[in-house]
Amino acid sequence: MNLQMNAEAASGYTSDSQKVRMMTGSWAAENLYCPFCGCQKISCCEDSRMNADFYCPDCGERYELKSKNGALGDHIAVGAYDTMLQRINAGSIPNYFFIHYSRTDLKVKNIVMVPKYFIMPEVIEKREPLSDKAKQARWSGCNISFNQIPADGKILIVKDGEAQPMDKVISQVEKTEFIGQYNLSERSWVLDVLRCVDKMGERDFAAEDVYQFEEAFSQKHSDDQHAKDRIERLLQILNENGMIEFCGDGCYRRILDA
């Protein structure tokens, strides 16, 4: 993977945003692969109805590309708030490539791929609407709250200027694919438990540590009065899918990627 972007891809464009879009888009078309199936090249979406920038010609997975000069940070702008929620609820949200590049040397420094099933309404942050005097008066954009996405949903393709092995990337994606089978309500539970495991910060933890979040879960999921039973079942599911390992006596261990 060549991490150098080509400045000539932006020739003929005047605004900085247009230049960046052309350079990152051109780079992605030449260098990015599909993290789901390993197809060596992804293709540009010429049909706007696909609601994405790229798609995999082999498995059909769709991708949207967002780039930033500098560290990605906790909040990443992704477009119109209402449209974003509609796409999530309709199941038409694509996967996301988030690219951190350097404007100084035009090199890609980090790439994080977030699978579509981690993009949930609770990670979408509404921005203040534009003023009545603006061209798009009262239009509201939104951010993805990057810090609300569980660690397992941030698949590193490039880390600190070094491309990660493709087989490792695909393995990380495969480990999470079961989450996509759930509807939004059930998926929210799965991601909540993963966030709790992240918050504990330790590799080894006990089920009792997760049960401490029972009250918060009950408040968020008010239609489910059996939060503790749901947590217990979800820990079993995470164990069955290789995200955590049951060690006996109500204890678990996070399975860390090599």
PDB file of C-alpha atoms in Angstrom, residues 69-239:
ATOM      1  CA  ASN A  69      -5.792  16.793   8.095  1.00  0.00           C
ATOM      2  CA  GLY A  70      -4.598  15.815  11.562  1.00  0.00           C
ATOM      3  CA  ALA A  71      -5.804  13.399  14.208  1.00  0.00           C
ATOM      4  CA  LEU A  72      -9.376  12.173  13.766  1.00  0.00           C
ATOM      5  CA  GLY A  73     -10.442  13.239  17.262  1.00  0.00           C
ATOM      6  CA  ASP A  74     -13.688  12.401  19.043  1.00  0.00           C
ATOM      7  CA  HIS A  75     -16.136  14.028  16.609  1.00  0.00           C
ATOM      8  CA  ILE A  76     -16.164  13.595  12.824  1.00  0.00           C
ATOM      9  CA  ALA A  77     -18.535  15.541  10.550  1.00  0.00           C
ATOM     10  CA  VAL A  78     -20.542  13.223   8.285  1.00  0.00           C
ATOM     11  CA  GLY A  79     -23.363  15.224   6.683  1.00  0.00           C
ATOM     12  CA  ALA A  80     -27.034  16.008   7.260  1.00  0.00           C
ATOM     13  CA  TYR A  81     -28.487  14.884  10.593  1.00  0.00           C
ATOM     14  CA  ASP A  82     -31.952  13.848   9.363  1.00  0.00           C
ATOM     15  CA  THR A  83     -30.525  12.000   6.363  1.00  0.00           C
ATOM     16  CA  MET A  84     -28.055  10.140   8.563  1.00  0.00           C
ATOM     17  CA  LEU A  85     -30.789   8.888  10.910  1.00  0.00           C
ATOM     18  CA  GLN A  86     -33.011   7.892   7.981  1.00  0.00           C
ATOM     19  CA  ARG A  87     -30.221   5.827   6.467  1.00  0.00           C
ATOM     20  CA  ILE A  88     -29.485   4.094   9.774  1.00  0.00           C
ATOM     21  CA  ASN A  89     -33.144   3.267  10.397  1.00  0.00           C
ATOM     22  CA  ALA A  90     -33.594   2.054   6.815  1.00  0.00           C
ATOM     23  CA  GLY A  91     -30.501  -0.160   7.013  1.00  0.00           C
ATOM     24  CA  SER A  92     -28.873   1.690   4.110  1.00  0.00           C
ATOM     25  CA  ILE A  93     -25.902   3.164   5.983  1.00  0.00           C
ATOM     26  CA  PRO A  94     -22.521   2.273   4.410  1.00  0.00           C
ATOM     27  CA  ASN A  95     -19.296   1.312   6.126  1.00  0.00           C
ATOM     28  CA  TYR A  96     -16.911   4.204   6.771  1.00  0.00           C
ATOM     29  CA  PHE A  97     -13.245   4.783   6.006  1.00  0.00           C
ATOM     30  CA  PHE A  98     -11.861   7.579   8.177  1.00  0.00           C
ATOM     31  CA  ILE A  99      -8.532   8.866   6.862  1.00  0.00           C
ATOM     32  CA  HIS A 100      -6.045  10.962   8.808  1.00  0.00           C
ATOM     33  CA  TYR A 101      -3.579  12.536   6.394  1.00  0.00           C
ATOM     34  CA  SER A 102      -0.878  15.187   6.591  1.00  0.00           C
ATOM     35  CA  ARG A 103      -1.286  18.255   4.415  1.00  0.00           C
ATOM     36  CA  THR A 104       2.439  18.953   4.800  1.00  0.00           C
ATOM     37  CA  ASP A 105       3.730  15.864   3.010  1.00  0.00           C
ATOM     38  CA  LEU A 106       0.428  14.549   1.578  1.00  0.00           C
ATOM     39  CA  LYS A 107       0.865  11.200   3.270  1.00  0.00           C
ATOM     40  CA  VAL A 108      -1.783   8.978   4.818  1.00  0.00           C
ATOM     41  CA  LYS A 109      -1.011   8.515   8.506  1.00  0.00           C
ATOM     42  CA  ASN A 110      -3.958   6.499   9.855  1.00  0.00           C
ATOM     43  CA  ILE A 111      -7.042   4.827   8.443  1.00  0.00           C
ATOM     44  CA  VAL A 112      -9.869   3.477  10.572  1.00  0.00           C
ATOM     45  CA  MET A 113     -12.687   1.452   9.039  1.00  0.00           C
ATOM     46  CA  VAL A 114     -15.922   1.414  11.034  1.00  0.00           C
ATOM     47  CA  PRO A 115     -18.376  -1.318   9.955  1.00  0.00           C
ATOM     48  CA  LYS A 116     -21.893  -0.073   9.251  1.00  0.00           C
ATOM     49  CA  TYR A 117     -23.445  -2.017  12.136  1.00  0.00           C
ATOM     50  CA  PHE A 118     -21.491   0.107  14.618  1.00  0.00           C
ATOM     51  CA  ILE A 119     -23.076   3.297  13.239  1.00  0.00           C
ATOM     52  CA  MET A 120     -26.095   3.668  15.514  1.00  0.00           C
ATOM     53  CA  PRO A 121     -28.398   6.617  16.353  1.00  0.00           C
ATOM     54  CA  GLU A 122     -26.694   7.017  19.748  1.00  0.00           C
ATOM     55  CA  VAL A 123     -23.333   7.778  18.122  1.00  0.00           C
ATOM     56  CA  ILE A 124     -24.827  10.514  15.909  1.00  0.00           C
ATOM     57  CA  GLU A 125     -24.450  14.010  17.349  1.00  0.00           C
ATOM     58  CA  LYS A 126     -26.648  16.780  15.947  1.00  0.00           C
ATOM     59  CA  ARG A 127     -24.908  20.080  15.251  1.00  0.00           C
ATOM     60  CA  GLU A 128     -26.461  23.506  15.647  1.00  0.00           C
ATOM     61  CA  PRO A 129     -28.667  24.389  12.640  1.00  0.00           C
ATOM     62  CA  LEU A 130     -27.543  27.062  10.202  1.00  0.00           C
ATOM     63  CA  SER A 131     -28.985  30.532  10.713  1.00  0.00           C
ATOM     64  CA  ASP A 132     -32.076  31.781   8.912  1.00  0.00           C
ATOM     65  CA  LYS A 133     -29.823  33.956   6.754  1.00  0.00           C
ATOM     66  CA  ALA A 134     -27.750  31.036   5.489  1.00  0.00           C
ATOM     67  CA  LYS A 135     -28.222  29.615   2.002  1.00  0.00           C
ATOM     68  CA  GLN A 136     -29.436  26.359   3.582  1.00  0.00           C
ATOM     69  CA  ALA A 137     -31.351  27.990   6.420  1.00  0.00           C
ATOM     70  CA  ARG A 138     -32.011  25.778   9.471  1.00  0.00           C
ATOM     71  CA  TRP A 139     -30.068  22.879   7.933  1.00  0.00           C
ATOM     72  CA  SER A 140     -28.538  20.677  10.627  1.00  0.00           C
ATOM     73  CA  GLY A 141     -25.403  18.691  10.084  1.00  0.00           C
ATOM     74  CA  CYS A 142     -24.119  15.980  12.377  1.00  0.00           C
ATOM     75  CA  ASN A 143     -21.002  14.324  13.714  1.00  0.00           C
ATOM     76  CA  ILE A 144     -20.170  10.743  14.484  1.00  0.00           C
ATOM     77  CA  SER A 145     -19.118  10.619  18.132  1.00  0.00           C
ATOM     78  CA  PHE A 146     -16.023   8.548  17.492  1.00  0.00           C
ATOM     79  CA  ASN A 147     -15.429   8.033  21.206  1.00  0.00           C
ATOM     80  CA  GLN A 148     -18.822   6.308  21.514  1.00  0.00           C
ATOM     81  CA  ILE A 149     -17.902   3.553  19.070  1.00  0.00           C
ATOM     82  CA  PRO A 150     -16.569   0.458  20.880  1.00  0.00           C
ATOM     83  CA  ALA A 151     -12.893  -0.314  20.325  1.00  0.00           C
ATOM     84  CA  ASP A 152     -13.778  -3.472  18.370  1.00  0.00           C
ATOM     85  CA  GLY A 153     -15.615  -1.283  15.842  1.00  0.00           C
ATOM     86  CA  LYS A 154     -12.528   0.748  14.951  1.00  0.00           C
ATOM     87  CA  ILE A 155     -10.610  -1.448  12.526  1.00  0.00           C
ATOM     88  CA  LEU A 156      -7.124  -0.065  11.896  1.00  0.00           C
ATOM     89  CA  ILE A 157      -6.021  -0.399   8.275  1.00  0.00           C
ATOM     90  CA  VAL A 158      -3.116   2.037   8.622  1.00  0.00           C
ATOM     91  CA  LYS A 159      -1.593   2.810  12.012  1.00  0.00           C
ATOM     92  CA  ASP A 160       0.969   5.573  12.517  1.00  0.00           C
ATOM     93  CA  GLY A 161       2.034   5.498   8.890  1.00  0.00           C
ATOM     94  CA  GLU A 162       2.238   1.724   8.616  1.00  0.00           C
ATOM     95  CA  ALA A 163      -0.253  -0.430   6.722  1.00  0.00           C
ATOM     96  CA  GLN A 164      -1.577  -3.299   8.804  1.00  0.00           C
ATOM     97  CA  PRO A 165      -1.537  -6.873   7.426  1.00  0.00           C
ATOM     98  CA  MET A 166      -4.642  -7.533   5.339  1.00  0.00           C
ATOM     99  CA  ASP A 167      -5.320 -10.911   6.952  1.00  0.00           C
ATOM    100  CA  LYS A 168      -5.321  -9.271  10.384  1.00  0.00           C
ATOM    101  CA  VAL A 169      -7.781  -6.597   9.217  1.00  0.00           C
ATOM    102  CA  ILE A 170     -10.131  -9.160   7.671  1.00  0.00           C
ATOM    103  CA  SER A 171      -9.959 -11.304  10.817  1.00  0.00           C
ATOM    104  CA  GLN A 172     -10.945  -8.323  12.971  1.00  0.00           C
ATOM    105  CA  VAL A 173     -13.894  -7.586  10.710  1.00  0.00           C
ATOM    106  CA  GLU A 174     -15.018 -11.223  10.666  1.00  0.00           C
ATOM    107  CA  LYS A 175     -15.030 -11.272  14.456  1.00  0.00           C
ATOM    108  CA  THR A 176     -17.636  -8.491  14.554  1.00  0.00           C
ATOM    109  CA  GLU A 177     -19.872  -9.461  11.615  1.00  0.00           C
ATOM    110  CA  PHE A 178     -22.377 -11.303  13.811  1.00  0.00           C
ATOM    111  CA  ILE A 179     -23.462  -7.910  15.206  1.00  0.00           C
ATOM    112  CA  GLY A 180     -24.989  -7.022  11.854  1.00  0.00           C
ATOM    113  CA  GLN A 181     -27.603  -9.774  12.165  1.00  0.00           C
ATOM    114  CA  TYR A 182     -29.429  -7.957  14.976  1.00  0.00           C
ATOM    115  CA  ASN A 183     -32.070  -5.277  14.615  1.00  0.00           C
ATOM    116  CA  LEU A 184     -31.290  -1.779  15.909  1.00  0.00           C
ATOM    117  CA  SER A 185     -32.721  -2.374  19.388  1.00  0.00           C
ATOM    118  CA  GLU A 186     -30.833  -5.624  19.965  1.00  0.00           C
ATOM    119  CA  ARG A 187     -27.674  -4.219  18.411  1.00  0.00           C
ATOM    120  CA  SER A 188     -27.798  -1.293  20.818  1.00  0.00           C
ATOM    121  CA  TRP A 189     -27.611  -3.760  23.704  1.00  0.00           C
ATOM    122  CA  VAL A 190     -24.588  -5.517  22.199  1.00  0.00           C
ATOM    123  CA  LEU A 191     -22.728  -2.254  21.692  1.00  0.00           C
ATOM    124  CA  ASP A 192     -23.607  -1.057  25.201  1.00  0.00           C
ATOM    125  CA  VAL A 193     -22.001  -4.156  26.705  1.00  0.00           C
ATOM    126  CA  LEU A 194     -18.923  -3.676  24.518  1.00  0.00           C
ATOM    127  CA  ARG A 195     -18.655  -0.063  25.689  1.00  0.00           C
ATOM    128  CA  CYS A 196     -18.805  -1.236  29.290  1.00  0.00           C
ATOM    129  CA  VAL A 197     -15.999  -3.710  28.671  1.00  0.00           C
ATOM    130  CA  ASP A 198     -13.985  -0.848  27.137  1.00  0.00           C
ATOM    131  CA  LYS A 199     -14.635   1.405  30.137  1.00  0.00           C
ATOM    132  CA  MET A 200     -13.330  -1.184  32.586  1.00  0.00           C
ATOM    133  CA  GLY A 201      -9.979  -0.946  30.888  1.00  0.00           C
ATOM    134  CA  GLU A 202      -8.668  -4.255  32.170  1.00  0.00           C
ATOM    135  CA  ARG A 203      -8.154  -7.376  30.116  1.00  0.00           C
ATOM    136  CA  ASP A 204      -9.687  -9.571  32.824  1.00  0.00           C
ATOM    137  CA  PHE A 205     -13.067  -8.736  34.316  1.00  0.00           C
ATOM    138  CA  ALA A 206     -16.001 -10.358  36.059  1.00  0.00           C
ATOM    139  CA  ALA A 207     -19.652 -10.456  35.063  1.00  0.00           C
ATOM    140  CA  GLU A 208     -20.350  -8.563  38.278  1.00  0.00           C
ATOM    141  CA  ASP A 209     -18.314  -5.655  36.912  1.00  0.00           C
ATOM    142  CA  VAL A 210     -20.685  -5.390  33.967  1.00  0.00           C
ATOM    143  CA  TYR A 211     -23.764  -5.816  36.176  1.00  0.00           C
ATOM    144  CA  GLN A 212     -22.827  -2.509  37.807  1.00  0.00           C
ATOM    145  CA  PHE A 213     -24.171  -0.845  34.673  1.00  0.00           C
ATOM    146  CA  GLU A 214     -27.569  -2.534  35.068  1.00  0.00           C
ATOM    147  CA  GLU A 215     -29.375   0.586  36.273  1.00  0.00           C
ATOM    148  CA  ALA A 216     -28.022   2.705  33.398  1.00  0.00           C
ATOM    149  CA  PHE A 217     -29.067  -0.009  30.937  1.00  0.00           C
ATOM    150  CA  SER A 218     -32.552  -0.184  32.446  1.00  0.00           C
ATOM    151  CA  GLN A 219     -32.973   3.573  32.060  1.00  0.00           C
ATOM    152  CA  LYS A 220     -31.806   3.562  28.457  1.00  0.00           C
ATOM    153  CA  HIS A 221     -33.759   0.441  27.502  1.00  0.00           C
ATOM    154  CA  SER A 222     -36.873   1.174  29.528  1.00  0.00           C
ATOM    155  CA  ASP A 223     -38.953  -1.339  27.579  1.00  0.00           C
ATOM    156  CA  ASP A 224     -36.797  -4.212  28.893  1.00  0.00           C
ATOM    157  CA  GLN A 225     -37.174  -4.959  32.596  1.00  0.00           C
ATOM    158  CA  HIS A 226     -34.650  -7.800  32.632  1.00  0.00           C
ATOM    159  CA  ALA A 227     -31.383  -5.955  32.113  1.00  0.00           C
ATOM    160  CA  LYS A 228     -29.265  -8.344  34.184  1.00  0.00           C
ATOM    161  CA  ASP A 229     -30.530 -11.398  32.280  1.00  0.00           C
ATOM    162  CA  ARG A 230     -29.899  -9.595  28.994  1.00  0.00           C
ATOM    163  CA  ILE A 231     -26.330  -8.706  30.044  1.00  0.00           C
ATOM    164  CA  GLU A 232     -25.639 -12.308  31.023  1.00  0.00           C
ATOM    165  CA  ARG A 233     -26.866 -13.586  27.677  1.00  0.00           C
ATOM    166  CA  LEU A 234     -24.840 -10.987  25.765  1.00  0.00           C
ATOM    167  CA  LEU A 235     -21.656 -11.983  27.573  1.00  0.00           C
ATOM    168  CA  GLN A 236     -22.339 -15.541  26.406  1.00  0.00           C
ATOM    169  CA  ILE A 237     -22.830 -14.307  22.841  1.00  0.00           C
ATOM    170  CA  LEU A 238     -19.578 -12.314  22.912  1.00  0.00           C
ATOM    171  CA  ASN A 239     -17.828 -15.419  24.237  1.00  0.00           C
TER     172      ASN A 239
END
